[in-house]
XYZ file of C-alpha atoms in Angstrom:
379
model
C 273.069 6.549 217.669
C 270.837 6.936 219.902
C 268.414 10.118 219.508
C 268.131 12.405 222.466
C 265.134 14.944 221.138
C 262.687 15.398 224.107
C 259.145 14.741 223.061
C 257.394 17.192 221.724
C 254.608 19.050 223.447
C 251.424 20.165 221.519
C 250.765 23.912 220.927
C 248.131 26.111 219.450
C 249.468 29.174 218.443
C 246.892 32.098 219.065
C 246.317 34.888 215.756
C 248.566 37.267 217.785
C 251.569 34.802 217.079
C 251.487 33.705 220.899
C 252.018 30.390 221.770
C 249.261 28.500 224.016
C 249.690 24.823 225.389
C 246.879 22.973 225.265
C 246.085 21.607 228.144
C 245.786 25.454 229.938
C 242.535 26.305 227.126
C 241.150 22.803 228.410
C 241.171 23.626 231.954
C 240.237 26.686 231.239
C 236.949 26.397 229.628
C 236.975 23.658 232.320
C 236.591 26.760 234.595
C 234.215 28.707 232.464
C 232.043 25.880 232.582
C 231.874 25.715 236.394
C 231.412 29.607 236.626
C 228.359 29.220 234.393
C 227.225 26.222 236.143
C 227.219 28.178 239.419
C 225.171 31.031 238.096
C 223.015 28.965 237.069
C 222.944 27.855 240.278
C 222.081 31.176 242.137
C 218.616 31.122 244.010
C 216.298 34.146 242.442
C 214.661 36.374 244.637
C 210.936 34.978 244.589
C 208.245 37.082 242.732
C 205.790 39.043 244.344
C 202.518 37.349 244.938
C 199.374 39.481 243.448
C 198.461 40.507 247.206
C 201.628 41.666 247.592
C 201.889 43.605 244.666
C 198.193 45.436 245.361
C 199.817 46.071 249.279
C 202.657 47.572 247.388
C 200.888 49.521 245.246
C 198.053 50.439 247.968
C 200.921 51.912 250.224
C 202.719 54.108 247.476
C 199.344 55.982 246.758
C 198.834 57.027 250.349
C 202.599 58.313 250.658
C 201.882 59.601 246.908
C 198.923 61.264 248.976
C 200.508 62.405 252.222
C 203.648 64.287 250.000
C 199.998 65.681 247.425
C 199.415 67.301 250.548
C 202.904 68.793 252.061
C 202.470 69.889 247.991
C 199.367 71.782 248.672
C 200.131 73.065 251.734
C 203.955 74.659 250.209
C 201.748 75.643 247.175
C 199.445 77.667 249.170
C 202.053 79.003 251.461
C 204.113 80.380 248.639
C 201.070 81.797 246.539
C 200.236 83.638 249.472
C 204.115 84.921 250.158
C 204.293 85.758 246.093
C 201.144 87.786 247.310
C 202.957 89.405 250.101
C 205.693 90.464 247.844
C 203.806 91.358 245.097
C 201.942 93.993 247.473
C 205.004 95.082 249.196
C 207.059 95.712 246.045
C 203.989 98.036 245.307
C 203.483 99.617 247.853
C 207.850 100.237 247.743
C 207.217 101.797 244.518
C 203.837 104.473 245.381
C 206.891 105.104 248.425
C 209.549 105.960 246.115
C 207.228 108.395 244.011
C 206.342 110.383 247.097
C 210.295 110.630 247.758
C 210.781 111.841 244.902
C 207.762 114.328 244.595
C 209.208 115.303 248.303
C 212.983 115.881 246.921
C 211.834 117.861 243.724
C 210.038 120.395 246.221
C 212.950 120.361 248.392
C 215.091 121.180 245.069
C 213.020 124.572 244.494
C 213.375 124.894 248.088
C 217.174 125.143 247.741
C 216.706 127.280 244.407
C 215.064 129.780 245.595
C 217.598 130.328 248.669
C 220.494 130.359 246.169
C 218.549 132.904 243.987
C 218.311 135.038 247.003
C 221.908 134.300 247.859
C 221.974 134.215 251.570
C 220.938 138.162 251.647
C 220.672 139.396 255.094
C 216.805 140.677 255.820
C 218.312 144.548 256.717
C 220.137 144.273 253.499
C 216.904 142.911 251.644
C 214.963 145.820 252.923
C 217.574 149.041 252.325
C 217.460 147.499 249.026
C 213.632 147.069 248.518
C 211.948 149.667 245.954
C 208.293 149.740 248.481
C 208.709 148.718 252.109
C 205.556 147.428 252.271
C 206.620 144.392 249.396
C 209.425 143.889 251.759
C 207.298 143.141 254.393
C 205.426 140.893 252.279
C 208.066 139.271 250.695
C 209.731 138.219 254.086
C 206.274 137.071 255.434
C 206.254 134.529 252.251
C 209.502 133.302 253.167
C 208.684 132.468 256.582
C 205.789 130.339 255.655
C 208.095 128.890 253.155
C 210.458 128.105 255.664
C 207.912 126.475 257.628
C 206.757 124.063 254.300
C 210.095 123.153 253.913
C 210.776 121.860 257.423
C 207.694 120.120 256.945
C 208.833 118.711 253.242
C 212.351 117.613 255.310
C 210.649 115.887 257.940
C 208.586 113.940 255.331
C 211.154 112.773 253.571
C 213.011 111.572 256.769
C 209.748 109.315 257.604
C 209.100 107.988 253.581
C 212.837 107.154 253.877
C 212.569 105.305 256.589
C 209.623 103.446 256.030
C 210.818 102.354 252.333
C 213.773 101.000 254.423
C 210.903 99.170 256.737
C 209.450 98.184 253.358
C 212.779 97.010 251.688
C 213.533 94.998 254.572
C 210.095 93.404 255.221
C 209.909 92.661 251.691
C 213.389 90.999 251.747
C 211.965 88.599 254.205
C 209.788 87.767 252.234
C 211.066 87.280 249.052
C 213.650 84.717 251.186
C 210.134 82.815 253.070
C 209.274 82.514 249.326
C 212.143 80.993 248.236
C 211.505 78.564 250.941
C 208.317 77.360 250.389
C 209.160 77.222 246.486
C 212.217 74.810 247.813
C 209.217 72.498 249.742
C 207.071 72.761 247.112
C 209.879 71.189 244.050
C 210.771 68.902 247.184
C 206.822 67.904 247.689
C 206.730 67.618 244.115
C 209.214 64.839 243.133
C 208.135 63.062 246.023
C 204.699 62.386 244.568
C 205.885 62.385 241.157
C 208.970 59.310 242.839
C 205.909 57.150 244.218
C 203.558 57.407 241.577
C 206.262 56.208 238.760
C 207.320 53.200 241.400
C 203.579 52.294 241.122
C 203.222 52.242 237.635
C 206.092 50.295 237.535
C 205.065 47.547 239.534
C 201.653 47.835 237.648
C 203.697 47.408 234.200
C 205.725 44.372 235.344
C 201.923 42.342 236.010
C 200.856 39.764 233.309
C 197.518 39.999 231.593
C 196.475 37.385 234.231
C 198.047 39.388 237.441
C 196.186 42.162 236.072
C 192.963 40.202 236.027
C 193.160 38.804 239.314
C 194.074 41.972 240.854
C 191.387 43.795 239.533
C 189.338 40.545 241.022
C 190.888 41.833 244.457
C 190.061 45.286 244.256
C 186.393 44.227 243.691
C 186.406 41.916 246.088
C 187.097 44.904 248.933
C 184.997 47.193 247.111
C 181.918 44.690 247.283
C 182.789 44.520 251.112
C 182.913 48.233 251.697
C 179.379 48.231 249.989
C 178.255 45.234 252.253
C 179.400 47.349 255.377
C 177.835 50.703 254.117
C 174.512 49.253 253.377
C 174.475 47.657 256.593
C 174.899 50.924 258.052
C 172.405 52.593 255.886
C 169.703 49.783 257.628
C 170.905 50.480 260.571
C 170.179 54.198 260.229
C 167.125 53.508 259.061
C 166.177 51.381 262.098
C 166.570 54.012 264.536
C 164.507 56.474 262.391
C 161.953 54.076 263.021
C 162.297 54.044 266.504
C 163.297 57.514 267.173
C 161.095 59.351 264.995
C 163.452 61.150 263.642
C 164.975 61.103 259.785
C 168.142 59.323 259.565
C 171.193 60.849 258.458
C 171.771 58.676 255.838
C 168.351 59.999 253.632
C 168.618 63.542 252.131
C 170.429 66.735 252.245
C 168.028 68.359 254.696
C 167.773 65.661 256.839
C 169.095 65.118 260.633
C 170.453 62.286 262.517
C 170.761 61.555 266.601
C 173.532 63.797 266.631
C 171.796 67.564 266.314
C 169.556 69.293 264.218
C 170.901 70.676 260.460
C 169.174 74.609 259.905
C 168.025 75.439 256.598
C 170.718 77.597 255.282
C 173.460 74.496 256.815
C 171.115 72.315 254.813
C 170.593 74.476 251.101
C 174.557 74.752 250.935
C 175.219 71.283 251.835
C 172.781 70.453 248.920
C 174.670 72.711 246.936
C 178.090 71.587 247.397
C 176.743 67.684 246.591
C 175.004 69.216 243.447
C 178.881 70.395 242.550
C 180.572 66.992 243.737
C 177.915 64.959 241.988
C 178.403 67.010 238.304
C 182.626 66.323 238.606
C 181.688 62.277 238.764
C 183.752 61.050 235.682
C 186.513 63.286 236.087
C 190.325 62.480 236.887
C 192.066 62.349 239.552
C 195.297 64.606 239.531
C 197.515 65.426 242.257
C 197.269 69.211 242.711
C 194.331 69.815 240.890
C 191.425 71.794 242.014
C 189.236 71.609 239.337
C 187.453 72.340 236.662
C 188.374 69.344 234.458
C 190.343 67.729 237.418
C 190.979 67.353 241.256
C 192.621 65.718 243.847
C 190.179 64.483 247.168
C 190.635 67.921 249.068
C 190.732 69.998 246.038
C 187.074 68.496 245.260
C 185.366 69.039 248.518
C 187.498 72.674 248.583
C 185.186 73.289 245.487
C 182.438 71.972 246.283
C 182.029 74.087 249.029
C 183.308 76.752 247.576
C 180.328 76.295 244.835
C 178.227 76.784 248.197
C 179.485 79.893 249.249
C 181.813 78.635 251.568
C 185.918 78.792 251.271
C 187.678 75.841 253.262
C 191.565 75.454 253.269
C 193.102 73.694 250.768
C 194.934 70.369 252.551
C 192.812 67.582 254.432
C 194.989 68.308 257.510
C 193.842 72.325 257.375
C 190.057 70.946 256.532
C 189.447 68.477 259.157
C 189.801 71.763 262.179
C 187.111 73.425 260.266
C 183.665 72.551 261.530
C 182.107 70.544 264.031
C 183.033 67.137 264.696
C 180.480 64.253 264.251
C 180.261 60.609 265.039
C 180.460 58.258 261.761
C 177.066 57.175 262.867
C 175.498 60.938 262.939
C 176.886 61.721 259.335
C 174.552 63.977 257.546
C 175.105 64.649 253.288
C 177.492 67.202 252.682
C 180.000 66.071 255.974
C 183.538 65.369 255.208
C 185.106 62.260 256.178
C 188.692 62.023 256.661
C 190.846 58.445 256.538
C 193.794 57.036 257.607
C 195.791 58.055 260.777
C 197.681 60.808 258.836
C 194.414 62.391 257.719
C 195.574 61.861 253.825
C 192.880 61.595 252.029
C 188.880 63.309 252.202
C 185.318 62.438 250.982
C 182.306 64.116 250.410
C 178.976 62.456 252.630
C 175.998 61.429 250.032
C 174.183 59.468 252.314
C 173.963 55.368 253.010
C 177.171 55.350 254.250
C 178.610 56.036 250.644
C 180.665 59.451 249.737
C 181.796 61.320 246.543
C 185.772 61.479 246.413
C 189.068 61.553 244.450
C 189.915 58.290 244.947
C 193.885 58.514 243.709
C 195.893 58.502 240.253
C 194.453 56.346 237.549
C 191.063 56.482 239.111
C 188.237 59.364 238.300
C 185.842 61.016 240.704
C 183.339 58.776 242.231
C 180.559 57.313 244.195
C 182.388 54.489 246.605
C 181.435 53.601 250.396
C 183.160 55.482 253.100
C 184.302 51.889 254.363
C 186.286 51.305 251.790
C 189.440 53.084 253.855
C 189.986 53.229 257.862
C 187.674 56.338 258.641
C 189.769 58.721 260.926
C 186.884 60.973 261.113
C 184.387 63.268 260.156
C 183.770 67.257 260.174
C 180.043 69.232 259.881
C 180.308 72.498 258.153
C 178.264 75.494 259.903
């Protein structure tokens, strides 16, 4: 008798007891292989060149400097508002003390009136042992009434002034809170830009870092050649015009005007201070004495010469007299980039002292290392 059994299909049993067809397993493996091959074949983003990395890092440093100036401005506003609030609170405390004194005086008058019981003058005269004593007391009470009226008037004025001070203190506190919020936002922006720059640099290989350093040296060399060329032209103008080139000494004058002895002395003091800071690190928001940002250095240097400068580059550029690059004198402030986010102090010969950027120290450098926005001379 012929067998009617169906052909058996090969199966695999999973550890959990499930039966899986061998054909399905083979198809799944094939699918995984194809997916793996597709993933390996996916295009990868090209690695940026060193030039692109340098451009990106330089851009981040610039953005960080702009954010730093915003931070400096917000900090200055916050410090000013904090001083204003402290002054208002002190004045309010003093006003409260005066109100307490007036209140005690009014309490004395009220007690005196209570003790007399509001007795009318005729009754007081009839009960008085000595009529003269009554008239003396009556005259005194008239004077007390006048003082009482003045005390009430003073109290009302002080209460109104106290209310005005409280309102002003409230507005100043609101402005302080706004400045502090702006300060926090600017700080976060600086930290974010610097973190991005550090991350880019950390990904570079040893060879790439060497190449980046070489590009930096080439840029510095080109800026130095331009500074040397400008110094040579200044020397030629000096010889042709019989004057003193603006790029030589601290007391010099250039074709753009004259420098008085007082201004020259101040410039020399400012430059001496700036030179003494060479080698100290750039730290954003810092004003010394151990570290500086760019505007913090120029502010501290001129403060040493007895000249108070605003905190930010945006305000420093508004101080003094605008001068052409060809007429710079030592001590002049040179500003860079269209957004006026950087400043250095001119020392002559096409060079300046400045606090460059995070990771660098205060140093001498050509003013042509960055695009010049303009310059000012402090009088």
